PDB file of C-alpha atoms in Angstrom:
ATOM      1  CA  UNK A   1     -84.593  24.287   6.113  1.00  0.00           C
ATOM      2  CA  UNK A   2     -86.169  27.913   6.012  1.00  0.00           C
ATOM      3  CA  UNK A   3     -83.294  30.381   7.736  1.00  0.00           C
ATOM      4  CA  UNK A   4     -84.493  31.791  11.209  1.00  0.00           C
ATOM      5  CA  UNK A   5     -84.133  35.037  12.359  1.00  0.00           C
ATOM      6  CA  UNK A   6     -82.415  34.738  15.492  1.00  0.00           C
ATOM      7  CA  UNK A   7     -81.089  37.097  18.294  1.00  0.00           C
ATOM      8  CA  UNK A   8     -77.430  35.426  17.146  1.00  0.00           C
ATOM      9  CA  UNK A   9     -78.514  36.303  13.368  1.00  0.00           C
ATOM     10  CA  UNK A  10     -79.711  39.986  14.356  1.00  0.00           C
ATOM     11  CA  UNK A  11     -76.439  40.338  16.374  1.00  0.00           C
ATOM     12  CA  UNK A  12     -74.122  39.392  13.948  1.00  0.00           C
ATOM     13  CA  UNK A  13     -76.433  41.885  11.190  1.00  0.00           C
ATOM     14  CA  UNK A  14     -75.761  44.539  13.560  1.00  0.00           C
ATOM     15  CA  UNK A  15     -72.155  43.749  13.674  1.00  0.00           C
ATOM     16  CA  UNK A  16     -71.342  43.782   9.991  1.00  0.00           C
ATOM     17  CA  UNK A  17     -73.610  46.892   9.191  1.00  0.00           C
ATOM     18  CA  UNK A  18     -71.479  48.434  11.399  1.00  0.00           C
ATOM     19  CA  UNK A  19     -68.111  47.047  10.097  1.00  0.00           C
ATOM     20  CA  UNK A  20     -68.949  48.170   6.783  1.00  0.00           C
ATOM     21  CA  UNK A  21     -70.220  51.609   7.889  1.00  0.00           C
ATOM     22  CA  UNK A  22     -66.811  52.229  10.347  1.00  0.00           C
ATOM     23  CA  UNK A  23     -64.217  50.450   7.808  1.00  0.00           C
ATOM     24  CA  UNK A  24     -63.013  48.965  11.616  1.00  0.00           C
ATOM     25  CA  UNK A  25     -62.255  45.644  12.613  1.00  0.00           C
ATOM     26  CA  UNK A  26     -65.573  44.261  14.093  1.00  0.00           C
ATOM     27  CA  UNK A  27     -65.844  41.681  16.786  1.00  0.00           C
ATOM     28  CA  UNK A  28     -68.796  39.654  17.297  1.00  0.00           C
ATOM     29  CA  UNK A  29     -68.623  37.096  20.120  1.00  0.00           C
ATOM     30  CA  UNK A  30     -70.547  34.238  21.856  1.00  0.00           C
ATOM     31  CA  UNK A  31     -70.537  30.481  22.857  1.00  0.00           C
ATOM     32  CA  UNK A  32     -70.462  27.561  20.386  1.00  0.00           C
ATOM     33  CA  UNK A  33     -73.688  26.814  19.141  1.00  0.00           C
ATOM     34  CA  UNK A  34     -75.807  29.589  18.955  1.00  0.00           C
ATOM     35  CA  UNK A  35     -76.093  29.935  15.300  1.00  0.00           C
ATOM     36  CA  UNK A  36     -73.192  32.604  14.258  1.00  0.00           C
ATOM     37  CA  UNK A  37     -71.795  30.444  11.766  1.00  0.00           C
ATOM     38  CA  UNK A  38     -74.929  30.245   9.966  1.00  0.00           C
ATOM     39  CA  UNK A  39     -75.756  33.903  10.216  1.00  0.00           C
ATOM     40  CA  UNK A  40     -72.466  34.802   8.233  1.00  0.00           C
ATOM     41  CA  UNK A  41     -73.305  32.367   5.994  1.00  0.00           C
ATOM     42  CA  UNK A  42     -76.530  34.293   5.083  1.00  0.00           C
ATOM     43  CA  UNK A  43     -74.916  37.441   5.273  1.00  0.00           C
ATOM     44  CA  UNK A  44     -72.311  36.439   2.600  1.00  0.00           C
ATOM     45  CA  UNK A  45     -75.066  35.259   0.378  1.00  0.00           C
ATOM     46  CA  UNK A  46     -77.124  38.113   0.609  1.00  0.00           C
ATOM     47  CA  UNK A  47     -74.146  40.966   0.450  1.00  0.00           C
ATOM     48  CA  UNK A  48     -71.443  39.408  -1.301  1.00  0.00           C
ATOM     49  CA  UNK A  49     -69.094  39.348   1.016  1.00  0.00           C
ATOM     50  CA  UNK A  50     -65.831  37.200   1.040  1.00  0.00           C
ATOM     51  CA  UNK A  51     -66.317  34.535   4.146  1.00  0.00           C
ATOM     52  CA  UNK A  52     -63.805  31.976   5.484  1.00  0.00           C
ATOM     53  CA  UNK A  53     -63.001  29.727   8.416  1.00  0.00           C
ATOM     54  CA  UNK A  54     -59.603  29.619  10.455  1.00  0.00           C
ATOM     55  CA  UNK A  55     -59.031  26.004  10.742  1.00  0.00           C
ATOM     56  CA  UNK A  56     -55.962  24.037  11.778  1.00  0.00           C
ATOM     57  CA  UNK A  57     -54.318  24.705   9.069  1.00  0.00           C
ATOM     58  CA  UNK A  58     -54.995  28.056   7.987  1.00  0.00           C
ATOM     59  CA  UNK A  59     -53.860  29.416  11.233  1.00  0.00           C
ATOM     60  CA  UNK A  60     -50.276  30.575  10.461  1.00  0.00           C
ATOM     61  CA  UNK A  61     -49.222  33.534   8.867  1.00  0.00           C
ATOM     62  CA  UNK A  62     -48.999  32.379   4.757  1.00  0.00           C
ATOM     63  CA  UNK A  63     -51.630  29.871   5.332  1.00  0.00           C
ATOM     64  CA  UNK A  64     -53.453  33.044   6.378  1.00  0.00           C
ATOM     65  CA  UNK A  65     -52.619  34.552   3.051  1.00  0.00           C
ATOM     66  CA  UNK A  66     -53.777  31.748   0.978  1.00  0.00           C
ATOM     67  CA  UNK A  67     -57.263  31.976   3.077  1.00  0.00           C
ATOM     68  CA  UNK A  68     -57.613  35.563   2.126  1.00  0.00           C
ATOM     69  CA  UNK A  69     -56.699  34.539  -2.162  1.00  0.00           C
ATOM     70  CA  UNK A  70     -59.142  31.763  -2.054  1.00  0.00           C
ATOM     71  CA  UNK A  71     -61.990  33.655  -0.540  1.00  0.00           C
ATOM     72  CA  UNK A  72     -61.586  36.582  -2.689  1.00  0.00           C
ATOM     73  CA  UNK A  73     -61.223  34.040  -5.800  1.00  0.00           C
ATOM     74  CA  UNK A  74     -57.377  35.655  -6.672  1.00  0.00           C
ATOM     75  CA  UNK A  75     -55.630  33.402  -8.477  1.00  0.00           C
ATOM     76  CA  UNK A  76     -52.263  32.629  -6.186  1.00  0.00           C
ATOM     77  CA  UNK A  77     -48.876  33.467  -8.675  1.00  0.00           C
ATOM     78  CA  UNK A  78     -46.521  32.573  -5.677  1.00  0.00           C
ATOM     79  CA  UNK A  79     -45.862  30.582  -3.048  1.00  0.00           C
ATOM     80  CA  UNK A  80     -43.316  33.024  -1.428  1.00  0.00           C
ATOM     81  CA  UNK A  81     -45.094  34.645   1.840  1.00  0.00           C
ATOM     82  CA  UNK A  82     -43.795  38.104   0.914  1.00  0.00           C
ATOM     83  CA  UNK A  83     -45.169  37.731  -2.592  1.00  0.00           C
ATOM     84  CA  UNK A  84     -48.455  36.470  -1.008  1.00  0.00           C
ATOM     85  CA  UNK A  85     -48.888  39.523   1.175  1.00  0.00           C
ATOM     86  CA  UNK A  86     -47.945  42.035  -1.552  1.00  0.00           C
ATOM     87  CA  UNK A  87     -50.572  40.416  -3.483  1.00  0.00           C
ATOM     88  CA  UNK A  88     -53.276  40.655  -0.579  1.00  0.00           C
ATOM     89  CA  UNK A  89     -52.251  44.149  -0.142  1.00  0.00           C
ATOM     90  CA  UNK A  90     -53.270  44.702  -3.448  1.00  0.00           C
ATOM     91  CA  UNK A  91     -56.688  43.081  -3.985  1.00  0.00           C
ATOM     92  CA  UNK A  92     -57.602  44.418  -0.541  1.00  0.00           C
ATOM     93  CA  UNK A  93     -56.186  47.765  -0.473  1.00  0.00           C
ATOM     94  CA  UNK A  94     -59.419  48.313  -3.742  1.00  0.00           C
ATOM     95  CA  UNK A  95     -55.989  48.461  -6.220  1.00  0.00           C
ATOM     96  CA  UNK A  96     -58.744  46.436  -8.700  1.00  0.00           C
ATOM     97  CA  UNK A  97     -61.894  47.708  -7.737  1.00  0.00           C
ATOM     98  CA  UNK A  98     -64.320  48.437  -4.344  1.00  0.00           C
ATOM     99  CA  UNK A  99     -63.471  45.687  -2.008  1.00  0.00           C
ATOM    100  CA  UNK A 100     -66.055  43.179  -1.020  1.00  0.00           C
ATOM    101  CA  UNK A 101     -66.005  42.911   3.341  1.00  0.00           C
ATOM    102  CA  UNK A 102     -64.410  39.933   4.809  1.00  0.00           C
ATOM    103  CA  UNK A 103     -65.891  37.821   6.976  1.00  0.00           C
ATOM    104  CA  UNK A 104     -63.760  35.696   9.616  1.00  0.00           C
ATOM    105  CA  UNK A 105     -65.246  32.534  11.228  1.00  0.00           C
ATOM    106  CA  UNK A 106     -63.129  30.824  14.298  1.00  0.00           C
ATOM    107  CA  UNK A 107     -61.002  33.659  14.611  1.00  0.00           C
ATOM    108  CA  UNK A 108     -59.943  32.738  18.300  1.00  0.00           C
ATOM    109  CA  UNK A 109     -57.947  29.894  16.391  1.00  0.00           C
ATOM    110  CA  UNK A 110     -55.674  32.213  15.090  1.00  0.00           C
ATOM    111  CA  UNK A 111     -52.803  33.290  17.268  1.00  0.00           C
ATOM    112  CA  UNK A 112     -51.816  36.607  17.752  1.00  0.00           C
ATOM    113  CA  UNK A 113     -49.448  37.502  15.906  1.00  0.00           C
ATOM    114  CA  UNK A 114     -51.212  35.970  12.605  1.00  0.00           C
ATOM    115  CA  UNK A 115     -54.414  37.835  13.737  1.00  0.00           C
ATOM    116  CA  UNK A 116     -52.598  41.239  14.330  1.00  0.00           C
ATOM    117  CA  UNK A 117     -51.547  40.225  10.452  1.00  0.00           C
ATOM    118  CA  UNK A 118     -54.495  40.432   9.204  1.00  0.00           C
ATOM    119  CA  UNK A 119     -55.403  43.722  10.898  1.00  0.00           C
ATOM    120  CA  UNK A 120     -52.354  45.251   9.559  1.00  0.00           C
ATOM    121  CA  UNK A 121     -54.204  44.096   5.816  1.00  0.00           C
ATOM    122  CA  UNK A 122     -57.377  46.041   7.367  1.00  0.00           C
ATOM    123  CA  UNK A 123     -55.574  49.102   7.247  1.00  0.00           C
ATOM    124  CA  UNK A 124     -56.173  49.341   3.810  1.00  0.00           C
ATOM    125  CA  UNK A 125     -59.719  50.202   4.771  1.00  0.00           C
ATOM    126  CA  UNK A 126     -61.950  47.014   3.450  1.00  0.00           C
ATOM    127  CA  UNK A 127     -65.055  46.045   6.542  1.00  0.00           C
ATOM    128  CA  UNK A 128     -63.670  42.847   8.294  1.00  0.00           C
ATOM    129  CA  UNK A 129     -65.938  41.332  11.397  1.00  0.00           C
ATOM    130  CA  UNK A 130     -64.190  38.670  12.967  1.00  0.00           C
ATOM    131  CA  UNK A 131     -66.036  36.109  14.518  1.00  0.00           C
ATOM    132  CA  UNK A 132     -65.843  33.123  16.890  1.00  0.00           C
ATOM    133  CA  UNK A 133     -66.113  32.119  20.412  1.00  0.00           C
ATOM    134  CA  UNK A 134     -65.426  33.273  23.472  1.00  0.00           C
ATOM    135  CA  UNK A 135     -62.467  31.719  24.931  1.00  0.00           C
ATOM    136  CA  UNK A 136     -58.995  33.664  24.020  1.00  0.00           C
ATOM    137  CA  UNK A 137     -56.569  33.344  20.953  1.00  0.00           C
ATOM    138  CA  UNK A 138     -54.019  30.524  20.239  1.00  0.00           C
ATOM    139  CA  UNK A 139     -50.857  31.254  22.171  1.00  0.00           C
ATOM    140  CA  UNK A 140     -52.191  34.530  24.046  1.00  0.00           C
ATOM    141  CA  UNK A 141     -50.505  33.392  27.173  1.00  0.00           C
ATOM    142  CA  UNK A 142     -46.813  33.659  25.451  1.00  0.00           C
ATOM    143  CA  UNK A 143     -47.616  36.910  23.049  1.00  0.00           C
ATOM    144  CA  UNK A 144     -49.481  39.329  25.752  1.00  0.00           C
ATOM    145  CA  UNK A 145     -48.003  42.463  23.896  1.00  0.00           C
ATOM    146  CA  UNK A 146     -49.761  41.151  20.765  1.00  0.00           C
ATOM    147  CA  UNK A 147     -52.847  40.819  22.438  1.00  0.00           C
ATOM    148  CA  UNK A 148     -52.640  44.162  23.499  1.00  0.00           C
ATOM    149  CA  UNK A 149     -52.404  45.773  20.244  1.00  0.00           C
ATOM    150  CA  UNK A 150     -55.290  43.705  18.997  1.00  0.00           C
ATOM    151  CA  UNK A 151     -57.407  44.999  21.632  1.00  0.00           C
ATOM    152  CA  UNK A 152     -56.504  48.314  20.623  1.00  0.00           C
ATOM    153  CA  UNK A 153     -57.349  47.842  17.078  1.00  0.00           C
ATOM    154  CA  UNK A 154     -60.969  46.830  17.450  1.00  0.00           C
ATOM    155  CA  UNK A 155     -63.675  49.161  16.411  1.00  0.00           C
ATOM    156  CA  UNK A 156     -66.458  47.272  18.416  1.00  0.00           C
ATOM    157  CA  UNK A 157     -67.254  44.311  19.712  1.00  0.00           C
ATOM    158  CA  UNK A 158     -71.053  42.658  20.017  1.00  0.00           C
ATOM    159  CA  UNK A 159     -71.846  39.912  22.421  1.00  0.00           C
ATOM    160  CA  UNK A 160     -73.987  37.264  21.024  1.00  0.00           C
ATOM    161  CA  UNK A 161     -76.316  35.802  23.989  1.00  0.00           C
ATOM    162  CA  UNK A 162     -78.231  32.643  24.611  1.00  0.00           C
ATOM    163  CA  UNK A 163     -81.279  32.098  22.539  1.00  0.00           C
ATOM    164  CA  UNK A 164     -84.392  33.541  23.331  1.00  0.00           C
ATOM    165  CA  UNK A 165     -88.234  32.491  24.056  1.00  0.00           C
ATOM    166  CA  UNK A 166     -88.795  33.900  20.672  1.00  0.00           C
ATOM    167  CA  UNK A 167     -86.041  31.791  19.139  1.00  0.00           C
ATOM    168  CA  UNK A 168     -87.004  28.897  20.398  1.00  0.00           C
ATOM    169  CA  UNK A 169     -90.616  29.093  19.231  1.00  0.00           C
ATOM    170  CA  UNK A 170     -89.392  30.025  15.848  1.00  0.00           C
ATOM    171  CA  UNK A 171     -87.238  26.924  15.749  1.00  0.00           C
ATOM    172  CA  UNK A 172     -90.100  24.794  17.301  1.00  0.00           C
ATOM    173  CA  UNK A 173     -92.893  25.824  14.732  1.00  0.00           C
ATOM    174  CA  UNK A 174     -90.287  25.240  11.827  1.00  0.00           C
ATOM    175  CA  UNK A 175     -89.674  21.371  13.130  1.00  0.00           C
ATOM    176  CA  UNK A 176     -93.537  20.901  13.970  1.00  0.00           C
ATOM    177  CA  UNK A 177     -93.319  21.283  17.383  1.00  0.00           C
ATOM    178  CA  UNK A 178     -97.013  21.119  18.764  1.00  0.00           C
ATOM    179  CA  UNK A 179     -98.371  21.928  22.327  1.00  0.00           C
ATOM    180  CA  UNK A 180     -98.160  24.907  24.823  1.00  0.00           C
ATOM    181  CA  UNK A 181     -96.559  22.201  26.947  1.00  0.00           C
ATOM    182  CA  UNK A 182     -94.405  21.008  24.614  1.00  0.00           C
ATOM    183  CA  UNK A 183     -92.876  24.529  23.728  1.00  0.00           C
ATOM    184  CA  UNK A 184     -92.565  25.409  26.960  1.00  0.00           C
ATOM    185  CA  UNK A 185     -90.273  22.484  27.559  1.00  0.00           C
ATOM    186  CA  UNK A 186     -88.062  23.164  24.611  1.00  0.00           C
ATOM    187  CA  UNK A 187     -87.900  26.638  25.317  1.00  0.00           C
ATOM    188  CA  UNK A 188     -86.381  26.051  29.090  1.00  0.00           C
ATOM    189  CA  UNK A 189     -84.098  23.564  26.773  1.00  0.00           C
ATOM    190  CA  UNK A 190     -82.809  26.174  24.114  1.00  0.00           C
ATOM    191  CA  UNK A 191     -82.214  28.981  27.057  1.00  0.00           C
ATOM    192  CA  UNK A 192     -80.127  26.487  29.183  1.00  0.00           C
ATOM    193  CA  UNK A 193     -78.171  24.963  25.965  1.00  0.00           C
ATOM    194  CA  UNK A 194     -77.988  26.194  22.234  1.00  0.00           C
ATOM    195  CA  UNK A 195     -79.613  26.479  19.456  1.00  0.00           C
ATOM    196  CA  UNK A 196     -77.287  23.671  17.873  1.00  0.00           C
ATOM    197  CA  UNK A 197     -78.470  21.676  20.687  1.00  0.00           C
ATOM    198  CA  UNK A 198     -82.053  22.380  20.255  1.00  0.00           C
ATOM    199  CA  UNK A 199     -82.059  21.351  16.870  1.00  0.00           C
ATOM    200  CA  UNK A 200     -80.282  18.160  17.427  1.00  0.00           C
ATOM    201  CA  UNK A 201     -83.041  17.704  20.343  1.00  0.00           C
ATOM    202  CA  UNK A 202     -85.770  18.082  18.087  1.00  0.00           C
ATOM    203  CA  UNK A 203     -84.407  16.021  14.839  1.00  0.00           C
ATOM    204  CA  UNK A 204     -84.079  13.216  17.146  1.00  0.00           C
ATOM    205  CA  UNK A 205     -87.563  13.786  18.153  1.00  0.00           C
ATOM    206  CA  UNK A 206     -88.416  13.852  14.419  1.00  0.00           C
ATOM    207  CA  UNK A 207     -86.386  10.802  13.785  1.00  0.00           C
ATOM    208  CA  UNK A 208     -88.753   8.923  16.478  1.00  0.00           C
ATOM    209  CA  UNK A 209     -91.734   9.892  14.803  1.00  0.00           C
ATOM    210  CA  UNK A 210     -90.257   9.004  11.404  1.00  0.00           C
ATOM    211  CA  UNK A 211     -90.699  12.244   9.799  1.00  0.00           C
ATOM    212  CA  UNK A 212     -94.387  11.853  10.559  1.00  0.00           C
ATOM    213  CA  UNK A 213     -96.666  14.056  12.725  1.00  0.00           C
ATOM    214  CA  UNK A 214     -95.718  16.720  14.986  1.00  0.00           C
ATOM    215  CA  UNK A 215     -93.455  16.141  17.390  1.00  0.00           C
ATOM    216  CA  UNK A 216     -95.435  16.398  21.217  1.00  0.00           C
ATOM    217  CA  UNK A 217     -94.167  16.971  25.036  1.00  0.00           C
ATOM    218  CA  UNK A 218     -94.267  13.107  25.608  1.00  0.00           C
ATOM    219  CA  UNK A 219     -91.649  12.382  22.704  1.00  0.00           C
ATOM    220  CA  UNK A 220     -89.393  15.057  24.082  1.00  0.00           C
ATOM    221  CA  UNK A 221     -89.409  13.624  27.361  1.00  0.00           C
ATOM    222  CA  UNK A 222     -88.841  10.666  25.768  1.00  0.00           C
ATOM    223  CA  UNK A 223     -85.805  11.702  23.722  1.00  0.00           C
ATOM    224  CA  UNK A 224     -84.777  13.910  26.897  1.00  0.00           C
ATOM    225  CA  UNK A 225     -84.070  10.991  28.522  1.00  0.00           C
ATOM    226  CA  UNK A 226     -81.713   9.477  26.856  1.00  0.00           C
ATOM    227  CA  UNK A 227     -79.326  12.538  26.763  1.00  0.00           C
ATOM    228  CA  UNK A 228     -76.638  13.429  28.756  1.00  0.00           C
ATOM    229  CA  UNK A 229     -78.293  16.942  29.734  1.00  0.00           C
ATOM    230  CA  UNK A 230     -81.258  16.228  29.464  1.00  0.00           C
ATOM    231  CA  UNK A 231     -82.559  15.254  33.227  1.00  0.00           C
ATOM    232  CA  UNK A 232     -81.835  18.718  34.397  1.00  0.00           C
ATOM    233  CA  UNK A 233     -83.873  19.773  31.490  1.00  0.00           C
ATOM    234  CA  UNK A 234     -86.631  17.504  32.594  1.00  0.00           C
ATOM    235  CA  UNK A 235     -86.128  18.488  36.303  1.00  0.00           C
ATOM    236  CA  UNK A 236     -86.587  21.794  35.337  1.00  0.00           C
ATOM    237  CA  UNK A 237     -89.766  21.400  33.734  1.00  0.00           C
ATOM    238  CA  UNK A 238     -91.734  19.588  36.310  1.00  0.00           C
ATOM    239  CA  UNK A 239     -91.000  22.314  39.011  1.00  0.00           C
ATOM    240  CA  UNK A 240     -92.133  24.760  36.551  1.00  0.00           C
ATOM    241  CA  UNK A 241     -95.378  22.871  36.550  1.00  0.00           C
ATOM    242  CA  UNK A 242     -95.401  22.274  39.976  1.00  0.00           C
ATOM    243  CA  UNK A 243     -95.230  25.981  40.131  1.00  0.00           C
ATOM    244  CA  UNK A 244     -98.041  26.850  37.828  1.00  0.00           C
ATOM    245  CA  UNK A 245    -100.822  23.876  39.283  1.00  0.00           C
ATOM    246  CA  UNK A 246     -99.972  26.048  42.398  1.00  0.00           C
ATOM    247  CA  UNK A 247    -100.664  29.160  41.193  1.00  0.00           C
ATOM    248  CA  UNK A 248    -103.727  27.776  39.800  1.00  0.00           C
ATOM    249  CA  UNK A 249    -105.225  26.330  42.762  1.00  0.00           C
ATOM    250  CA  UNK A 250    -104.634  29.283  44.418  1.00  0.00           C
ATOM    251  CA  UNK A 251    -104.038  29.203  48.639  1.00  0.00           C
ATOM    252  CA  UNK A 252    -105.882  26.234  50.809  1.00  0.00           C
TER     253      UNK A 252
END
């Protein structure tokens, strides 16, 4: 599918020029779903830059390290933590050549002390923009002095907000959304959910048409239905047309 410029993929641009231009520890925040993880994505593609995930796994400090090795593409010649952060030290402190930014997706599953780790690495001076959601770091409520210095150690931090009209259009003309009515109602569902969640709306839409056709306001209703959400959705578009036959007909 043809990548959309959204305002979550214009926030997290804005982010990472800046991280590289500052050579500071970037933040760039919002709820799940709005399409962050597939901005850095692009932005990794299109720069270079070294992207990776915090996961389960990769949350401690030397699975940390190994992280860092495998998205640079350094071959790992110990499994000693000290040896590993000598080594990251190295390849990110330029010791082989300009170093490519890092990009940091989920890094609210990190806890503190691993994430004031890897700012310790920044110091080295290589553009880092962490990403991830909103809610706070692993563990903050037993390490508040880490958290602290973390806060103190961030150049900037951009909030990524809900989607947009515009976003939602965009996302609606690439799935073959067709009707003023029909856009209207999956723009009041993209500003009350995600973007994730409009695009799941809207390939279930396609999936009832079976790929053929454009998709029209009675098979969203239709799909809107049977979701979990999707009443309020539907409660909120009928007042809106309530609101608009009114304004039409002007007063009796």
């Amino acid at each position: 599918m043809t990548f959309i410029e959204t305002r979550a993929a214009f926030t997290v641009r804005a982010a990472f020029d800046t991280a590289v231009k500052m050579r500071y520890p970037v933040l760039a925040v919002g709820k799940a779903g709005l399409g962050k993880t597939v901005a850095l994505n692009r932005i990794a593609a299109q720069s270079g830059a070294a992207y990776c995930e915090v996961a389960q796994h990769t949350k401690a400090i030397r699975p940390m390290f190994l992280m860092l090795h495998d998205a640079y593409g350094v071959q790992r010649d110990s499994k000693h933590t000290y040896d590993l952060a000598k080594d990251c030290m190295n390849f990110l402190g330029a010791r082989y050549g300009p170093t490519r930014p890092l990009l940091v997706d989920e890094y609210q599953n990190f806890t503190p002390t691993v994430l004031r780790e890897l700012l310790h690495l920044q110091h080295c001076g290589f553009a880092l923009l962490l990403a991830g959601n909103t809610h706070r770091l692993a563990g903050t409520r037993r390490d508040t002095h880490a958290v602290d210095q973390i806060e103190s150690r961030i150049g900037m931090r951009f909030e990524i907000g809900q989607p947009t009209r515009e976003d939602c259009v965009r996302i609606g003309a690439e799935h073959n959304v067709e009707g003023a009515d029909a856009y209207e109602a999956i723009v009041i569902y993209g500003e009350n959910t995600s973007l994730r969640a409009l695009c799941h709306l809207l390939q279930n839409c396609a999936a009832g048409t079976s790929g053929f056709g454009s998709i029209r306001l009675p098979r969203i209703e239709t799909t809107l239905r049977g979701m979990s959400c999707g009443s309020d959705v539907l409660r909120l578009l009928h007042e809106r047309r309530n609101d608009f036959a009114h304004n039409v007909s002007g007063p009796t």
